[in-house]
Structures are given as structure tokens and as C-alpha cells.
Amino acid sequence: MMKRFLVWVLMLLFSVGVVAAQGEPALDMENYTLDNGLEVILVRDDSAPTVAVSVLYRVGSADDPEGKSGFAHLFEHVMFQGSAHVEQGQFDQLLELRGGRINAFISNDFTFYYETLPSNQMPLALWLEADRMASLAVTQAALESERSIVFNEYYERVGNSPYGYAIQELFTLPYDYAPYERPVIGDLNDLNSATIETVRDFHETFYVPNNATLAVVGDIDFDVARGYIDDYFGAIPPGENIPERPTFDLAALESDAETRVQMTDTLASQPALMIGYQTPPADHPDYPAIELLSRILAQGNSSRLNVNVVDQGEALVATAFSSANQGPSLFGVYMLPNFGGDLADLEAAYTRELNDIVENGVGADELERAINQIRSSRVLELETALSLALTVQEANYYYGDPLAFYDTLDAFETVTSADVQRVAVEYLAPERAHVIEVVSGEAEAAEELPDPIFSDDPSEVVAYDFVIAQDTPPEPLEQSTFTMPDITVETLDNGLEVIVVVQPLVPIISLSMYMVGGEAASPPDKAGIASTTGYLLTRGTESMSAQALAATIESGGGSISGGASNDALNVGVFGLREQTDLAFELLGDMVLTPAFSEDEVALVVEQNVSGLENDLDNADFVASRTFTRTLYSGHPYGNVETLAGTQSLTRDDVAAFYASQAHPENAFLIVSGDITAARALEMAETTFGSWEGVGDFTPTVFPEVEESDGLQIILVDRPDSSQAEIRIGALTPQGLDGQYAARVMTTILGQGFSSRLFEVVREEYGYAYSIFSTVNFPADQGRFLVSLGSANDTAVDAIRQTLSEIERIREEAVASDELEIARQGMAGRFALQLESYSDYVGALAAYKLRGQEFDTLAQYPSFVSDVSAEDVQAAAETYIAYDNLLVVVVGSADALLEDLETLGDVTVVEVE
């Protein structure tokens, strides 16, 4: 639970725009510039028949017009609204029909647009990017639609999230450089002041070829790619007088006194401590030492703050990060106390660890461990076409050379312990700290969030100064063949099934042990014990402490992990190829001789209690938790952790539960990476061949679930919410019959930018920032689910519109074009979904747990391609129990109850 909360915190932190890192091995690359100033980066990697096309525009929130913070972010949304040759909504449809994925993000410095597609669809992505660069259809209707969506995004990420305002402050307060002092997501009042004229001026000023870099990465032919790029982009006129940002002198920006701010958060039940420091730009000679300092101080299980603060029970979360910028960068610290903890004690613990580095430096082993962790992360960043595209784009942006990530790796290797100590002294000095204390309580003056403004006359007239010559989507190239990795499956004499996935192109080793049962095998009054047990497997063995385990694997750039899903307890080891022997040794130690020490169990229980207390502040968590336990009432999938149950866990409980699960005939091991099947099987036999379970294993028996009768609406009252978090769904039939039709159905309904829910609820009405539908196929009873968030004044309309779309897909046959977009898109995305080693391991584990044969994985494209319109409608009728839907809403009862009652009877409950 504590780890889950940390993941949510990190997602929230990095959604503000923290820049990603660079990479490793040699690249087959070309880099050139067109006459109009467009820089082009081509990288060939034919390991999979996929391609990533990305355009980085050198414009970010730092370039927002005066008095219009968030304008560049708003414009990022508008860029998907159509162009001279692409009608509104077609951008998404054209790509998804051909198996593509699209998105964008914005930082202080730049805006990054990307498509990932089957490699034969490269011409389409290039044509679409060129068309919107040359002739974006900037209409009043498009502006107002996207402004409404950005408002919902603000509610979701900032206004309705515990610590949301404080995190926004963390990413702005430390800067003395004006362009970075405003939040990337913007101010809602500023966004309301945006006009159609300023939007068009913004496009004409910044979205020009000489302010952009195009990268095409993946299974490509350089000559072919150059031809399309010349045809589509070559004639686009360059821009003139692109504004330059203010210069800055880092020395002049140094603070001479600590800044301290206290913020009251009505949505957070626990305090938080955040500290920010302004540091040098990404290309400054000191930056590598600063990034290593952040890792040594507070990244990884063997970091200073984790070992000396979190592991000692002084904090629930203690992490640090270094966010690189072209201007001054940011060093951030984020800490949460265990439940009932004190911020002064938390800050004292942080200061103690930082001062130790300032006074005594860091050890050679710590420094080597941090460098190897960076090496490892860089390897994974080159694994997929998209991550490789981002890597070369960022290297080119920050250092002027797409291959500069080689130089950055060399720079890390040359950092000394003295360098780390020096940057800690210089840049993390007390007088440079910006301390944010978040306390719980009622704010003296709660912020009134405005509503988006709509025009009486949303004019659709658009005039283009230039359009590209190609006026229709191009034909695809010849498709490359997708070769599935080799899979070998053997069963050891003791019953352990070993699944080997040979992936020699990635220099890593991944070991994942699954024990069937998971949370479904947990006693109802001890819900969460499976996840706790899985995590405790990483917290010490009979021969190694938790800290020794972490330090041993992280020293070479690897990591360990443990946890549980509904259907399996799992523990794994990841490492670079040279750590193969060590990976097997550590996994064997964790699986065969776990310690489950009294001290570790007590620490993890305390962390889990604190983590649950913090999770219950989060509307998204509460909505999913309430939906799950209500839908699955009386079924093991509905058991959720409680404070009382978590607090009651003992060392004996954990040991007994593990003994009930740890049987080789109940387990399977997936070995993936640069290893031969023969060696993997030999090492598995050596490590686990003598493994015997304790006692008899009893498989989990699933009871029948009693379905609800009629529409059920539950409102979880969460006062001060600016948004309602919504879940709508129902139980689905057991088994795998009809699964492919059900997957196509939910794709049409609510997966992707061209889905019905996205097009109607988000784009047409602006009711939600994110909305999606899923259907799952676990070992037992599945469920259909729609998830969304909507502002208080539109929440009930959003629910009503969602119910209407659910009813429509049940009662009306889908149109042939919709069906084709879904089928071809799903088949086309097949290779993209298996592009990384972790994707493939996850797919195999899911197939194994639900009893599906591995050979059907390769048949997925043909299965979905065979689904008919009749199949889709039948699946909707079967998998969506419309008359028995469960609707869960988490939000303010004062704002929502009256309107919600127009849908049916409402049960109001309090947040736990």
C-alpha cells in the first residue's frame, strides 16, 4: 500500500513537466536540416515493426504571453482539433484506424507531440504533423472545447488532489527566473482570457519549421523517410522574429535567505514537507553531480533517506528528484510522515542526512551504485521507438546534438565523491532552500475556481496562408513482419513451470516469480496480506537484510520488487545482463528463505496504515475502492484493506500466509532477456529444483457473486471537492468466451481518442479531461468499467451522457467505419503492446493466470479482425448489465446530491 501511494505521488509530481533522461548503445542515425530550418533526426531500429514520429517545438510554458499563464498548455490541446486537410476528430481516427497511438506533453521549455504506429504507416504520421504545422484549424469552437477540458484537467490534477496546490508551488516557487515562475498547467482566470486571435498568433509565431525538430525513429528506410519529409515539410515557410526568452545569470539568481511557506490543504488529512532548490541548467558542468546527488540522497531502496529515514519509521515517503531545464533547473524533495508524524521531525531527519553529505561526502560504493542505476535506466530508455525518440530529441534540445546522451553518460562516469559533496554544499545550502509546509485543515480563504467562458458566436471561419500540396492521407508502405520472441516452457520435477522468453537485443535479465492465489486467497479480515507479504519478500532473507538486498542489486543497476494482484503473489529481480547469476541468487534467496522479521513486519504494517490513511484522501482511490468492494460484495475480489485489518497483521500471519502460497506446483517463473533457454532452464533448476512447499496447497475457491437488482448509485461525500470522481460498471460473465468481441466493444465505446465516450463526453461537451472504458478477464469474475472525472456542475450531465452511450452500444449495431477503426487499430497496435520486455512478461503472466494458451497470443490480431458488428452488439448485451449498473460518485454531497437524485435513488456514505 505504501508503495502504491508513492507511485501516485510521483505521477502527480512528474505530471507537472519533469524532463526525462537520456540513453546508451550505438545508434544508426542521420541528422540534417531542411532549407526552411526544420531539423530532422532519423534513427533506424528494426527490432520491431514499429515507428515513432515526434515533433518537438521549442516553446513551453516559459513562452506564455504576458498575463496568460497556461496558454502554451492550452494550445497543446488545440493542436489536435484539425487542419486544412483533416477535419476535427479525424486526426485521432486516421491514426487509430491504422494501429497508431498519439499524445503530447508540455514542459517549461518545449512541447512534444508524438505518434507511435506500425512502421508501414510512417507516411501518415508525417503527413498529419506537416498538415497541422502548416495549417492548423484554429476555431472558436475548438478553443472553447479544449479550454473546458483543460479546466477539468486542472480540477483533477490540482484543485481536487491532496497536495495538488503545494506540488504546483514546488515547481514554481524556487525560481527567480520569471518564465519559470508560472505553473505549466496555468491559471484558470488567465485561460479564460485567451482569445482566438492570440491562439492564431501563437501558432504563427512558434509553430514554424525553424522552431521545431522532427524525429522519425524505428523500423525505417532513411531514403524513403527523407523523401516523405521533403515532400510534406520542405515547402512550409519558416517563421520570422521568434521571440527569445530572457537571459539569466545563475550567480545573480542565488538566494541569500531561506524561503518558508505554509499552505493549508483541506483535502489532505496528513501534513507534507516539500523543499525546492534552484540549480544550474541541464548543460552546466555541475548538473551530472546534482543528479547523482538526488539518487544517492533519495532514489532507490538503498538511498540515504530510504535506509536512514523511511526504513527507520521516520517517514512514509522520502524522495528527491532533479528536473532539468534549459534555464535554471530544480532540485526537489518530497516527504510525508507516517500517520500522526510531525513536520519538524521530518525536516530534522532530512537535514541530518543532507548535512552528513555536506560534512563527510559520499562513499565510493554509493557513487558507483548511483551511476549504475543511471546506466540501467538509459538502457531501458532505448528499448522502444518512442522512448528512443524522446531521448534523441531531449539530447538535441539541451545539448545541441542528438547523440549527446553518450557525452552525458561519460560525464556521470567522471563525477567524483568530492564533486557530489561540493554541489551539495553549493546548491543545497540552507539559504537557497524554499520550504513548503502543508498542513491539514480549513483554509482561511478557499480558492473559488472559475467556470470556463463560452462565446455566443463560435465562428468556424478559418483562412490559411499556406497549405501543403498533399491533400489526402498517403498510402501505407509495405508492412514488415513482426517476429514474436522465442518462448520455451518446461516444468521442473517439483512442479515449478519455467517460461523463458529470449530477447537478445536488450542487454537485461528479468526474473518474475508468480504464486497463484494473491489477494483472492487472503482471509477477508486480513485483506491486503498478499501485497504485504509480497513486499516483505524484498525486506530481508535469512542471510541478508532489506538494506543489503537493495544495495547488492542496485550496485549493478538492478532492482527488486514484490507485491500481489488479485490472482497472484509475485516477486521479481531486474538487472543488466552481467547480473544474471546474481539475479537468480537473490530471487532464490527471497523465495526460499524469507526472514519476515518482527521488526520489518512492524515497520511495513505502520507504513501500510499511513499509506492507507493518505490514499483515502485521494478521490480516485476512494472511487475505485468503493466500486470494487460494492460490486464484488461477498467475493474475494471485493476484499479491500481496512485500517483495523492492516493494523492486526502479525509476523505469524504473514509467515502462515506465505507458507500457504509458496508451493512450486502452484508457481511459475518467467525468465526474460538476453539469455538462452538452455542456460535459463539450467539456472532455474539449480536455484529452485529442490524447492518444496510446506504442507498441502489448497487452491482458491471462488464463490458465486450475487448481482445487484436495478441501478445502484452510491455517493461518497467528500466535502471541498471541486470535481466528482465517477465509476460506472457491472459484473461480466466468467470465462473467456466472447472476450475478443468484448474487447472490440469497449475499444469502440471508450478506449482511445476516437472512441465514443472520448468524442462525446470529452470533446463535444467538455465534461471530462480523461474518460475510458475497460473490460477485464481475471482468473474468476470479470467486470466492465467506465472511469471519469467531471467538474461538480457537469458531473451528473457527464454520467447521463455516459449512460446514454452505454445504452446506445447495447441497442444499436455499430457502424462499419467505427468497427473498422477499432479492429484495424487493435490489430495494428499488437506489436506496440509487446515492444518492451516488461510488456511481454506482463502479457504472458496474464495469459497464464486466466488459463489461456500462450500460442493464442500471436493470434490476437486475427481474432479481433474476425469480430463482426453483430458480435460487438452481442458482447455489449452480455458484458454490460445495463439494468444492474453500479454508479459510484466521490464528491461534495452539497454540490451533487440534488442533481444526482434525478438519475435514481442515491445512497450517501462518508469517506472512511
PDB file of C-alpha atoms in Angstrom, residues 280-287 325-326 398-399:
ATOM      1  CA  PRO A 280      22.135  25.044 -12.829  1.00  0.00           C
ATOM      2  CA  PRO A 281      20.800  24.256 -16.319  1.00  0.00           C
ATOM      3  CA  ALA A 282      20.977  20.793 -17.855  1.00  0.00           C
ATOM      4  CA  ASP A 283      24.123  21.613 -19.841  1.00  0.00           C
ATOM      5  CA  HIS A 284      26.022  23.043 -16.855  1.00  0.00           C
ATOM      6  CA  PRO A 285      29.134  21.059 -15.819  1.00  0.00           C
ATOM      7  CA  ASP A 286      27.707  20.593 -12.302  1.00  0.00           C
ATOM      8  CA  TYR A 287      24.401  19.089 -13.423  1.00  0.00           C
ATOM      9  CA  ASN A 325      15.725  22.822 -17.733  1.00  0.00           C
ATOM     10  CA  GLN A 326      17.379  24.931 -20.385  1.00  0.00           C
ATOM     11  CA  TYR A 398      19.524  20.565 -24.259  1.00  0.00           C
ATOM     12  CA  TYR A 399      22.960  19.878 -25.708  1.00  0.00           C
TER      13      TYR A 399
END
